[in-house]
Amino acid sequence: MHELNDETRALREKIFEYVRTRMEYDPVPLDYPSSEEELFANAGMTLTEQGLGGTKALEIFEQVLAPATISTDHPGFVSFIPNAATEAASLFDLVVSASSIYGGSWMEGAGAVFAENQVLRWLAAEVGLPKGAGGAFVQGGTVGNLSALVTARDSHREKLRAANKAVPEKLAFLASKESHSSLKAAAKVMNCELVLAEPNADGKLTGDSVAAALSYQPADSVFAIVATGGTTNFGIVDDLHGIGEIAKANHIWYHVDGAYGLAAILSPKYKHLFDGAELADSFIVDPHKWLFAPFDSCALVYREPELARAAHTQHGEYLETLTESGLWNPADYSFGLTRRTRGLPLWFSLATHGVAKYREAIEYNIDVTLEIARIIQSRDYLELVREPELSVVVFERKGWTLQDYNSWSDKLLKDEIGFVVPSSHNGRPNARFAVVNPLTSVELLTKILETMK
Ligand SMILES: *Cc1c(COP(=O)(O)O)cnc(C)c1O
């Protein structure tokens, strides 16, 4: 499809111009979703035998589709987990796209894989894993968790077989009741059980609770214990040390799900929250959540990557030349084969800005969160649901029903102030700010609180 002519050259300039304009917005338009009917009325059938031409197609994107697509990098987007990529990272994503890089194997992607591996090793060192730790960048935390758990299960089976022990029919892994939904999804596709342990009143899973839950499970049935390094709902970090000790004492794989929160280990001020992460056999952290990289990317790291290789390498006649090469093939460490080099935008941004800028930006996000929590506490119409630990704060507007939250949330978006969807805890509706965008300020969040009076 290489068709460099005057027309495609002109289109290239138009696309660059679009990118330039998008990156110059301050702030970016928040936008608002439309219905399929509305979109069809305005965009029409865009696929034709002859094609619309790039100019027309871009015009439809710019005028119809983009305005119906919420900008998750708007500073007032504080729902779910927002995405705030650095310009360096976003721009390099364009380079990745323009370079046709196959990231599954060293043979094809050596230079790019080398750069990604530097990032993975750096993350491993920050977490405290020994030299030799490594893994791959995958699509997202869900795939990262699944890949780590499959490795844990296979290693568990191998260990039992090597010891001439029977492999229990039903295997299980253990995590907190406050852990992420992706673990439930992993248990479902793996056809294994997820044992949910009770966190304490602060939402933190402790070693004692894990030990208690473990004591009810049949011998040799639990193949992994998962701790969460920053729950998605509240940003609470489990007792990583206490849980890690229990896992080690029982010779069970220890996985730390740090998709959202583990990035905060980079901050010297908050690093202590993650004491015990160094005990992990595997961990994940999503650059698209709190490492200022574009969608979508998850860093998946193993203490002993060889175990992942044994679990995940695909074998096929046309692949053996890669498999037998003895080279580092990222596809061998996760579920999946063909792979975009999803770690490269983060690598480029880190190489550009230096690591210190990341430490500062993350710390700033937490400082903003703690300050807005104080402001919430000081307002008589609001109530903090739980003291924040990282950059998520959850609070209630006294007297509001879910209906009140919904209509307030809709107006906030229509007024282009912010995007805050209602959340809930223990059946009670609430509001939740997740702060991972350095442009999200105390002033802006205060302005949002004002609209709740
Ligand atoms: C977001 C999240 C996940 C899932 O990550 P995706 O990239 O959305 O697939 C898993 N665990 C935690 C703790 C998360 O916050």
Tab-separated table of C-alpha atoms and ligand atoms in Angstrom:
chain	number	residue	atom	x	y	z
A	1	MET	CA	0.000	0.000	0.000
A	2	HIS	CA	2.981	2.320	-0.450
A	3	GLU	CA	1.547	5.050	-2.551
A	4	LEU	CA	3.671	8.127	-2.147
A	5	ASN	CA	2.403	10.642	-4.652
A	6	ASP	CA	1.358	14.277	-4.478
A	7	GLU	CA	-1.992	13.326	-3.024
A	8	THR	CA	-0.615	11.229	-0.171
A	9	ARG	CA	2.063	13.867	0.473
A	10	ALA	CA	-0.651	16.495	0.805
A	11	LEU	CA	-2.585	14.203	3.113
A	12	ARG	CA	0.492	13.664	5.249
A	13	GLU	CA	0.801	17.425	5.740
A	14	LYS	CA	-2.896	17.677	6.606
A	15	ILE	CA	-2.554	14.958	9.217
A	16	PHE	CA	0.505	16.685	10.705
A	17	GLU	CA	-1.501	19.903	10.759
A	18	TYR	CA	-4.327	18.135	12.591
A	19	VAL	CA	-1.860	16.765	15.133
A	20	ARG	CA	-0.341	20.227	15.553
A	21	THR	CA	-3.758	21.751	16.232
A	22	ARG	CA	-4.773	18.959	18.627
A	23	MET	CA	-1.564	19.428	20.604
A	24	GLU	CA	-1.918	23.210	20.752
A	25	TYR	CA	-5.329	23.192	22.448
A	26	ASP	CA	-5.251	24.550	25.981
A	27	PRO	CA	-7.249	22.871	27.301
A	28	VAL	CA	-8.299	20.228	24.787
A	29	PRO	CA	-12.062	20.199	24.122
A	30	LEU	CA	-13.730	17.783	26.548
A	31	ASP	CA	-16.421	16.831	23.984
A	32	TYR	CA	-19.547	14.757	24.442
A	33	PRO	CA	-20.698	11.343	23.145
A	34	SER	CA	-23.508	11.146	20.528
A	35	SER	CA	-25.885	8.346	19.636
A	36	GLU	CA	-25.247	6.047	16.680
A	37	GLU	CA	-28.243	7.582	14.868
A	38	GLU	CA	-26.892	11.091	15.282
A	39	LEU	CA	-23.449	10.049	14.136
A	40	PHE	CA	-24.864	8.288	11.115
A	41	ALA	CA	-26.949	11.330	10.242
A	42	ASN	CA	-23.795	13.450	10.196
A	43	ALA	CA	-21.119	11.062	9.001
A	44	GLY	CA	-23.183	8.882	6.687
A	45	MET	CA	-21.794	5.670	5.196
A	46	THR	CA	-18.061	6.361	5.104
A	47	LEU	CA	-16.952	3.185	3.353
A	48	THR	CA	-17.456	3.236	-0.401
A	49	GLU	CA	-15.995	1.316	-3.352
A	50	GLN	CA	-14.107	4.373	-4.600
A	51	GLY	CA	-13.163	5.875	-1.265
A	52	LEU	CA	-13.947	9.364	0.005
A	53	GLY	CA	-10.414	10.643	-0.332
A	54	GLY	CA	-8.258	11.515	2.661
A	55	THR	CA	-9.350	15.132	2.822
A	56	LYS	CA	-13.010	14.219	3.158
A	57	ALA	CA	-12.355	11.348	5.561
A	58	LEU	CA	-10.249	13.588	7.798
A	59	GLU	CA	-12.936	16.249	7.658
A	60	ILE	CA	-15.511	13.717	8.890
A	61	PHE	CA	-13.211	12.707	11.715
A	62	GLU	CA	-12.479	16.287	12.679
A	63	GLN	CA	-16.032	17.615	12.462
A	64	VAL	CA	-18.215	14.654	13.407
A	65	LEU	CA	-16.306	11.841	15.080
A	66	ALA	CA	-13.720	13.637	17.221
A	67	PRO	CA	-16.302	15.936	18.907
A	68	ALA	CA	-18.240	12.791	19.885
A	69	THR	CA	-15.136	11.271	21.461
A	70	ILE	CA	-14.240	12.389	24.971
A	71	SER	CA	-10.704	13.659	25.503
A	72	THR	CA	-9.364	11.633	28.387
A	73	ASP	CA	-6.446	14.045	28.670
A	74	HIS	CA	-8.681	17.009	29.544
A	75	PRO	CA	-7.578	18.216	33.016
A	76	GLY	CA	-11.194	17.943	34.199
A	77	PHE	CA	-11.442	14.298	33.126
A	78	VAL	CA	-10.991	12.649	36.504
A	79	SER	CA	-13.289	9.612	36.087
A	80	PHE	CA	-12.065	6.016	35.864
A	81	ILE	CA	-8.316	6.406	35.283
A	82	PRO	CA	-7.610	9.286	32.876
A	83	ASN	CA	-4.806	9.320	30.329
A	84	ALA	CA	-2.299	12.149	30.269
A	85	ALA	CA	0.481	11.335	27.841
A	86	THR	CA	3.489	13.628	27.547
A	87	GLU	CA	3.836	15.259	24.164
A	88	ALA	CA	7.094	13.383	23.662
A	89	ALA	CA	5.318	10.060	24.238
A	90	SER	CA	2.344	10.901	21.988
A	91	LEU	CA	4.580	12.128	19.200
A	92	PHE	CA	6.707	9.031	19.381
A	93	ASP	CA	3.586	6.918	19.049
A	94	LEU	CA	3.337	8.435	15.566
A	95	VAL	CA	6.889	7.297	14.878
A	96	VAL	CA	6.057	3.781	16.032
A	97	SER	CA	3.099	3.768	13.652
A	98	ALA	CA	5.151	5.056	10.749
A	99	SER	CA	7.931	2.516	11.303
A	100	SER	CA	6.162	-0.832	10.860
A	101	ILE	CA	7.969	-2.428	13.756
A	102	TYR	CA	7.241	-6.055	14.609
A	103	GLY	CA	7.766	-6.245	18.343
A	104	GLY	CA	7.278	-9.975	18.841
A	105	SER	CA	10.835	-11.089	18.193
A	106	TRP	CA	14.411	-9.918	18.604
A	107	MET	CA	15.245	-10.981	15.051
A	108	GLU	CA	12.784	-8.494	13.644
A	109	GLY	CA	12.613	-5.805	16.301
A	110	ALA	CA	16.046	-5.859	18.014
A	111	GLY	CA	16.618	-2.105	18.323
A	112	ALA	CA	13.106	-1.353	19.498
A	113	VAL	CA	13.030	-4.334	21.862
A	114	PHE	CA	16.392	-3.269	23.301
A	115	ALA	CA	14.926	0.141	24.205
A	116	GLU	CA	11.769	-1.389	25.684
A	117	ASN	CA	13.879	-3.794	27.726
A	118	GLN	CA	15.846	-0.910	29.205
A	119	VAL	CA	12.564	0.503	30.469
A	120	LEU	CA	11.421	-2.864	31.846
A	121	ARG	CA	14.748	-3.404	33.636
A	122	TRP	CA	14.646	0.103	35.031
A	123	LEU	CA	11.126	-0.515	36.376
A	124	ALA	CA	12.244	-3.870	37.800
A	125	ALA	CA	15.152	-2.155	39.575
A	126	GLU	CA	12.877	0.576	40.976
A	127	VAL	CA	10.599	-2.126	42.371
A	128	GLY	CA	13.622	-3.947	43.780
A	129	LEU	CA	13.711	-7.066	41.625
A	130	PRO	CA	17.142	-8.565	40.958
A	131	LYS	CA	19.094	-8.370	37.698
A	132	GLY	CA	17.695	-10.908	35.271
A	133	ALA	CA	14.124	-9.740	35.808
A	134	GLY	CA	12.313	-8.912	32.603
A	135	GLY	CA	9.183	-9.346	30.582
A	136	ALA	CA	7.313	-7.487	27.895
A	137	PHE	CA	5.016	-4.595	27.217
A	138	VAL	CA	1.527	-5.879	26.491
A	139	GLN	CA	-1.787	-4.287	25.604
A	140	GLY	CA	-3.111	-3.584	29.081
A	141	GLY	CA	-3.305	-4.632	32.692
A	142	THR	CA	-5.926	-7.268	32.006
A	143	VAL	CA	-3.652	-9.113	29.577
A	144	GLY	CA	-0.691	-8.480	31.896
A	145	ASN	CA	-2.444	-10.004	34.897
A	146	LEU	CA	-3.688	-12.947	32.839
A	147	SER	CA	-0.215	-13.644	31.440
A	148	ALA	CA	1.405	-13.522	34.883
A	149	LEU	CA	-1.260	-15.783	36.367
A	150	VAL	CA	-0.933	-18.332	33.562
A	151	THR	CA	2.817	-18.409	34.230
A	152	ALA	CA	2.167	-18.831	37.957
A	153	ARG	CA	-0.244	-21.699	37.347
A	154	ASP	CA	2.050	-23.523	34.949
A	155	SER	CA	5.020	-23.152	37.310
A	156	HIS	CA	2.885	-24.447	40.175
A	157	ARG	CA	1.869	-27.511	38.168
A	158	GLU	CA	5.459	-28.154	37.134
A	159	LYS	CA	6.644	-27.892	40.729
A	160	LEU	CA	4.013	-30.368	41.916
A	161	ARG	CA	4.843	-32.794	39.116
A	162	ALA	CA	8.561	-32.554	39.835
A	163	ALA	CA	7.824	-33.409	43.481
A	164	ASN	CA	5.648	-36.347	42.396
A	165	LYS	CA	2.622	-34.715	43.929
A	166	ALA	CA	-0.896	-34.798	42.527
A	167	VAL	CA	-2.138	-31.610	40.880
A	168	PRO	CA	-5.472	-30.698	42.475
A	169	GLU	CA	-8.356	-30.672	40.023
A	170	LYS	CA	-9.463	-27.172	40.931
A	171	LEU	CA	-6.718	-24.613	41.228
A	172	ALA	CA	-7.158	-21.146	42.672
A	173	PHE	CA	-5.488	-17.808	43.204
A	174	LEU	CA	-6.164	-15.412	45.997
A	175	ALA	CA	-6.738	-11.637	46.002
A	176	SER	CA	-8.551	-8.899	47.892
A	177	LYS	CA	-12.276	-8.216	47.642
A	178	GLU	CA	-11.187	-4.747	46.505
A	179	SER	CA	-8.988	-6.103	43.718
A	180	HIS	CA	-9.592	-5.251	40.076
A	181	SER	CA	-12.288	-6.898	37.928
A	182	SER	CA	-9.614	-8.132	35.513
A	183	LEU	CA	-8.670	-10.809	38.062
A	184	LYS	CA	-12.184	-12.196	37.951
A	185	ALA	CA	-11.955	-12.151	34.166
A	186	ALA	CA	-8.628	-14.017	34.296
A	187	ALA	CA	-10.083	-16.659	36.624
A	188	LYS	CA	-12.929	-17.145	34.175
A	189	VAL	CA	-10.758	-17.713	31.094
A	190	MET	CA	-8.330	-19.870	33.087
A	191	ASN	CA	-11.188	-21.898	34.518
A	192	CYS	CA	-9.787	-21.580	37.999
A	193	GLU	CA	-11.155	-20.160	41.206
A	194	LEU	CA	-10.596	-16.690	42.611
A	195	VAL	CA	-10.567	-16.726	46.400
A	196	LEU	CA	-11.465	-13.271	47.683
A	197	ALA	CA	-9.909	-12.299	50.992
A	198	GLU	CA	-11.352	-9.613	53.243
A	199	PRO	CA	-9.465	-6.306	53.404
A	200	ASN	CA	-9.395	-4.315	56.650
A	201	ALA	CA	-11.625	-1.298	57.367
A	202	ASP	CA	-9.239	0.939	55.386
A	203	GLY	CA	-9.607	-1.239	52.296
A	204	LYS	CA	-6.120	-2.714	52.697
A	205	LEU	CA	-5.475	-6.421	52.361
A	206	THR	CA	-3.082	-7.654	55.058
A	207	GLY	CA	-0.892	-10.712	55.488
A	208	ASP	CA	-3.094	-11.939	58.344
A	209	SER	CA	-6.195	-11.870	56.186
A	210	VAL	CA	-4.388	-13.707	53.388
A	211	ALA	CA	-3.122	-16.336	55.856
A	212	ALA	CA	-6.654	-16.837	57.175
A	213	ALA	CA	-8.168	-17.198	53.693
A	214	LEU	CA	-5.370	-19.558	52.696
A	215	SER	CA	-5.988	-21.836	55.676
A	216	TYR	CA	-9.427	-22.770	54.275
A	217	GLN	CA	-8.053	-23.878	50.898
A	218	PRO	CA	-7.134	-27.490	50.073
A	219	ALA	CA	-3.393	-28.244	50.106
A	220	ASP	CA	-1.516	-27.303	46.911
A	221	SER	CA	-4.598	-25.720	45.353
A	222	VAL	CA	-3.550	-22.062	45.530
A	223	PHE	CA	-1.013	-21.192	42.829
A	224	ALA	CA	-0.785	-17.417	43.291
A	225	ILE	CA	-1.457	-14.619	45.720
A	226	VAL	CA	-2.194	-11.235	44.193
A	227	ALA	CA	-1.713	-7.996	46.076
A	228	THR	CA	-2.892	-4.693	44.642
A	229	GLY	CA	-0.431	-1.816	44.553
A	230	GLY	CA	-3.067	0.899	44.437
A	231	THR	CA	-6.688	-0.216	44.123
A	232	THR	CA	-8.518	1.346	41.211
A	233	ASN	CA	-11.498	2.460	43.279
A	234	PHE	CA	-9.664	4.072	46.181
A	235	GLY	CA	-5.944	4.042	45.411
A	236	ILE	CA	-5.239	1.947	48.495
A	237	VAL	CA	-2.003	-0.060	48.565
A	238	ASP	CA	-2.274	-3.493	50.158
A	239	ASP	CA	0.252	-4.555	52.790
A	240	LEU	CA	2.689	-5.722	50.149
A	241	HIS	CA	5.286	-6.816	52.684
A	242	GLY	CA	2.921	-8.775	54.931
A	243	ILE	CA	1.290	-10.509	51.966
A	244	GLY	CA	4.627	-11.209	50.289
A	245	GLU	CA	5.920	-12.875	53.451
A	246	ILE	CA	2.897	-15.184	53.568
A	247	ALA	CA	3.362	-16.061	49.897
A	248	LYS	CA	7.068	-16.826	50.413
A	249	ALA	CA	6.429	-18.875	53.566
A	250	ASN	CA	3.924	-20.996	51.628
A	251	HIS	CA	6.012	-21.186	48.434
A	252	ILE	CA	3.230	-19.583	46.431
A	253	TRP	CA	3.746	-17.239	43.473
A	254	TYR	CA	3.441	-13.582	44.480
A	255	HIS	CA	1.994	-11.184	41.895
A	256	VAL	CA	1.622	-7.448	42.461
A	257	ASP	CA	-1.091	-5.804	40.393
A	258	GLY	CA	0.180	-2.257	40.161
A	259	ALA	CA	-1.610	-1.335	36.932
A	260	TYR	CA	-2.689	2.009	38.292
A	261	GLY	CA	-0.717	2.691	41.450
A	262	LEU	CA	2.703	1.090	41.319
A	263	ALA	CA	4.042	4.055	39.323
A	264	ALA	CA	4.074	5.949	42.638
A	265	ILE	CA	7.007	3.811	43.772
A	266	LEU	CA	9.062	6.263	41.704
A	267	SER	CA	8.377	9.001	44.235
A	268	PRO	CA	10.917	8.966	47.089
A	269	LYS	CA	8.218	10.484	49.303
A	270	TYR	CA	5.717	7.662	48.736
A	271	LYS	CA	8.012	4.755	47.919
A	272	HIS	CA	7.618	3.359	51.446
A	273	LEU	CA	3.967	2.505	50.686
A	274	PHE	CA	5.272	-0.223	48.390
A	275	ASP	CA	7.656	-1.899	50.830
A	276	GLY	CA	7.492	-5.597	50.037
A	277	ALA	CA	6.959	-5.163	46.292
A	278	GLU	CA	10.527	-6.431	45.947
A	279	LEU	CA	9.260	-9.864	47.018
A	280	ALA	CA	7.104	-10.155	43.889
A	281	ASP	CA	7.564	-12.981	41.409
A	282	SER	CA	5.796	-10.771	38.874
A	283	PHE	CA	4.234	-7.336	38.691
A	284	ILE	CA	2.446	-5.110	36.234
A	285	VAL	CA	2.223	-1.355	35.838
A	286	ASP	CA	0.299	0.430	33.070
A	287	PRO	CA	2.152	3.308	31.404
A	288	HIS	CA	-1.204	4.480	30.014
A	289	LYS	CA	-2.447	5.046	33.547
A	290	TRP	CA	0.189	6.868	35.553
A	291	LEU	CA	3.379	6.896	33.517
A	292	PHE	CA	2.186	9.540	31.077
A	293	ALA	CA	2.150	7.354	27.969
A	294	PRO	CA	-0.618	7.051	25.369
A	295	PHE	CA	-3.088	4.145	25.202
A	296	ASP	CA	-2.491	1.287	25.429
A	297	SER	CA	0.378	-0.229	27.311
A	298	CYS	CA	1.194	-2.461	30.270
A	299	ALA	CA	4.654	-3.295	31.553
A	300	LEU	CA	4.710	-6.930	32.656
A	301	VAL	CA	7.797	-7.996	34.599
A	302	TYR	CA	8.856	-11.374	35.985
A	303	ARG	CA	11.544	-12.160	38.538
A	304	GLU	CA	12.420	-15.244	36.464
A	305	PRO	CA	11.388	-14.616	32.861
A	306	GLU	CA	12.339	-18.182	31.917
A	307	LEU	CA	9.234	-19.438	33.700
A	308	ALA	CA	7.067	-17.173	31.545
A	309	ARG	CA	8.856	-18.373	28.433
A	310	ALA	CA	8.018	-21.951	29.311
A	311	ALA	CA	4.363	-21.015	29.774
A	312	HIS	CA	3.810	-18.717	26.807
A	313	THR	CA	6.063	-19.563	23.871
A	314	GLN	CA	3.992	-20.489	20.843
A	315	HIS	CA	5.307	-23.339	18.739
A	316	GLY	CA	4.647	-23.651	15.037
A	317	GLU	CA	6.579	-24.704	11.985
A	318	TYR	CA	7.074	-21.191	10.730
A	319	LEU	CA	8.017	-19.918	14.194
A	320	GLU	CA	10.715	-22.383	15.185
A	321	THR	CA	13.475	-20.330	13.621
A	322	LEU	CA	12.608	-17.639	16.175
A	323	THR	CA	11.984	-19.979	19.098
A	324	GLU	CA	15.251	-21.836	18.638
A	325	SER	CA	17.329	-18.718	18.110
A	326	GLY	CA	18.016	-18.311	21.839
A	327	LEU	CA	17.246	-14.604	21.457
A	328	TRP	CA	14.924	-12.509	23.626
A	329	ASN	CA	11.509	-12.631	21.977
A	330	PRO	CA	8.941	-10.456	23.789
A	331	ALA	CA	6.086	-12.597	22.447
A	332	ASP	CA	7.366	-15.470	24.612
A	333	TYR	CA	6.482	-13.707	27.853
A	334	SER	CA	2.773	-13.087	27.498
A	335	PHE	CA	-0.427	-14.255	25.912
A	336	GLY	CA	-0.318	-13.078	22.295
A	337	LEU	CA	2.082	-13.237	19.388
A	338	THR	CA	2.165	-10.221	17.098
A	339	ARG	CA	3.004	-7.192	19.172
A	340	ARG	CA	3.167	-3.458	18.723
A	341	THR	CA	6.203	-2.056	20.553
A	342	ARG	CA	3.934	-0.461	23.105
A	343	GLY	CA	6.785	0.465	25.382
A	344	LEU	CA	8.524	2.731	22.878
A	345	PRO	CA	6.505	5.915	23.485
A	346	LEU	CA	7.322	5.629	27.206
A	347	TRP	CA	10.976	4.882	26.436
A	348	PHE	CA	11.270	7.965	24.230
A	349	SER	CA	9.621	10.224	26.784
A	350	LEU	CA	11.755	8.884	29.639
A	351	ALA	CA	14.902	9.231	27.558
A	352	THR	CA	13.869	12.775	26.634
A	353	HIS	CA	12.778	14.121	30.001
A	354	GLY	CA	14.776	12.036	32.427
A	355	VAL	CA	13.417	10.010	35.276
A	356	ALA	CA	13.377	12.850	37.839
A	357	LYS	CA	10.552	14.613	35.959
A	358	TYR	CA	8.429	11.488	36.367
A	359	ARG	CA	9.088	11.306	40.085
A	360	GLU	CA	8.080	14.973	40.425
A	361	ALA	CA	4.930	14.710	38.303
A	362	ILE	CA	3.641	11.686	40.234
A	363	GLU	CA	4.358	13.348	43.557
A	364	TYR	CA	2.543	16.476	42.390
A	365	ASN	CA	-0.557	14.395	41.487
A	366	ILE	CA	-0.599	12.926	45.004
A	367	ASP	CA	-0.073	16.318	46.623
A	368	VAL	CA	-3.033	17.735	44.662
A	369	THR	CA	-5.174	14.779	45.757
A	370	LEU	CA	-4.290	15.128	49.425
A	371	GLU	CA	-5.005	18.845	49.286
A	372	ILE	CA	-8.384	18.448	47.617
A	373	ALA	CA	-9.222	15.840	50.270
A	374	ARG	CA	-8.593	18.488	52.960
A	375	ILE	CA	-10.860	20.898	51.083
A	376	ILE	CA	-13.589	18.235	50.788
A	377	GLN	CA	-13.340	17.639	54.540
A	378	SER	CA	-13.747	21.336	55.221
A	379	ARG	CA	-17.028	21.627	53.290
A	380	ASP	CA	-20.173	20.867	55.257
A	381	TYR	CA	-22.073	19.527	52.187
A	382	LEU	CA	-19.392	16.934	51.426
A	383	GLU	CA	-18.033	13.902	53.201
A	384	LEU	CA	-14.840	11.984	52.550
A	385	VAL	CA	-15.525	8.244	52.159
A	386	ARG	CA	-11.945	7.211	52.843
A	387	GLU	CA	-8.627	8.956	53.411
A	388	PRO	CA	-6.703	8.893	50.102
A	389	GLU	CA	-3.334	7.177	49.984
A	390	LEU	CA	-2.330	7.837	46.368
A	391	SER	CA	-4.130	9.985	43.789
A	392	VAL	CA	-7.748	8.833	44.079
A	393	VAL	CA	-10.224	10.564	46.368
A	394	VAL	CA	-13.793	9.349	46.944
A	395	PHE	CA	-16.448	11.465	48.620
A	396	GLU	CA	-20.193	11.855	49.019
A	397	ARG	CA	-22.406	14.860	48.443
A	398	LYS	CA	-24.592	14.679	51.533
A	399	GLY	CA	-28.236	14.013	50.725
A	400	TRP	CA	-27.764	13.200	47.038
A	401	THR	CA	-29.375	10.205	45.359
A	402	LEU	CA	-27.799	8.471	42.361
A	403	GLN	CA	-30.205	10.484	40.213
A	404	ASP	CA	-28.779	13.729	41.643
A	405	TYR	CA	-25.227	12.571	40.892
A	406	ASN	CA	-26.201	11.556	37.364
A	407	SER	CA	-27.807	14.843	36.403
A	408	TRP	CA	-24.982	16.833	38.007
A	409	SER	CA	-22.390	14.704	36.160
A	410	ASP	CA	-24.147	15.194	32.824
A	411	LYS	CA	-24.319	18.950	33.231
A	412	LEU	CA	-20.653	19.109	34.274
A	413	LEU	CA	-19.693	17.395	31.015
A	414	LYS	CA	-22.054	19.483	28.868
A	415	ASP	CA	-20.610	22.635	30.423
A	416	GLU	CA	-17.148	21.305	29.468
A	417	ILE	CA	-15.908	21.715	33.041
A	418	GLY	CA	-15.156	18.136	33.851
A	419	PHE	CA	-15.999	14.475	33.455
A	420	VAL	CA	-16.860	12.880	36.785
A	421	VAL	CA	-19.164	9.874	36.582
A	422	PRO	CA	-20.814	8.674	39.796
A	423	SER	CA	-19.246	5.701	41.533
A	424	SER	CA	-20.479	3.773	44.557
A	425	HIS	CA	-19.261	2.061	47.692
A	426	ASN	CA	-21.235	-0.415	49.792
A	427	GLY	CA	-24.320	0.428	47.749
A	428	ARG	CA	-24.044	4.196	48.373
A	429	PRO	CA	-23.469	6.499	45.403
A	430	ASN	CA	-20.472	8.815	45.523
A	431	ALA	CA	-18.127	10.927	43.439
A	432	ARG	CA	-14.535	10.017	42.727
A	433	PHE	CA	-11.561	11.995	41.420
A	434	ALA	CA	-8.600	10.106	39.940
A	435	VAL	CA	-5.693	12.498	39.476
A	436	VAL	CA	-2.988	11.350	37.044
A	437	ASN	CA	-2.862	14.444	34.846
A	438	PRO	CA	-0.305	17.085	35.846
A	439	LEU	CA	-2.710	19.724	34.458
A	440	THR	CA	-5.411	18.723	36.966
A	441	SER	CA	-5.066	21.433	39.599
A	442	VAL	CA	-6.534	22.051	43.043
A	443	GLU	CA	-8.236	25.131	41.542
A	444	LEU	CA	-10.009	23.111	38.860
A	445	LEU	CA	-11.116	20.414	41.308
A	446	THR	CA	-12.340	23.112	43.709
A	447	LYS	CA	-14.364	24.589	40.865
A	448	ILE	CA	-15.958	21.167	40.345
A	449	LEU	CA	-16.771	20.937	44.071
A	450	GLU	CA	-18.473	24.345	43.802
A	451	THR	CA	-20.912	22.912	41.247
A	452	MET	CA	-22.092	20.376	43.865
A	453	LYS	CA	-23.406	22.949	46.323
B	1	LIG	C1	-6.878	-0.709	35.246
B	1	LIG	C2	-6.476	-1.821	36.083
B	1	LIG	C3	-6.354	-3.112	35.565
B	1	LIG	C4	-6.687	-3.436	34.132
B	1	LIG	O1	-5.845	-2.744	33.254
B	1	LIG	P1	-6.290	-2.486	31.745
B	1	LIG	O2	-5.092	-1.790	31.185
B	1	LIG	O3	-7.497	-1.599	31.820
B	1	LIG	O4	-6.575	-3.779	31.114
B	1	LIG	C5	-5.926	-4.116	36.413
B	1	LIG	N1	-5.658	-3.861	37.693
B	1	LIG	C6	-5.771	-2.634	38.235
B	1	LIG	C7	-5.441	-2.444	39.686
B	1	LIG	C8	-6.186	-1.565	37.446
B	1	LIG	O5	-6.305	-0.362	37.984
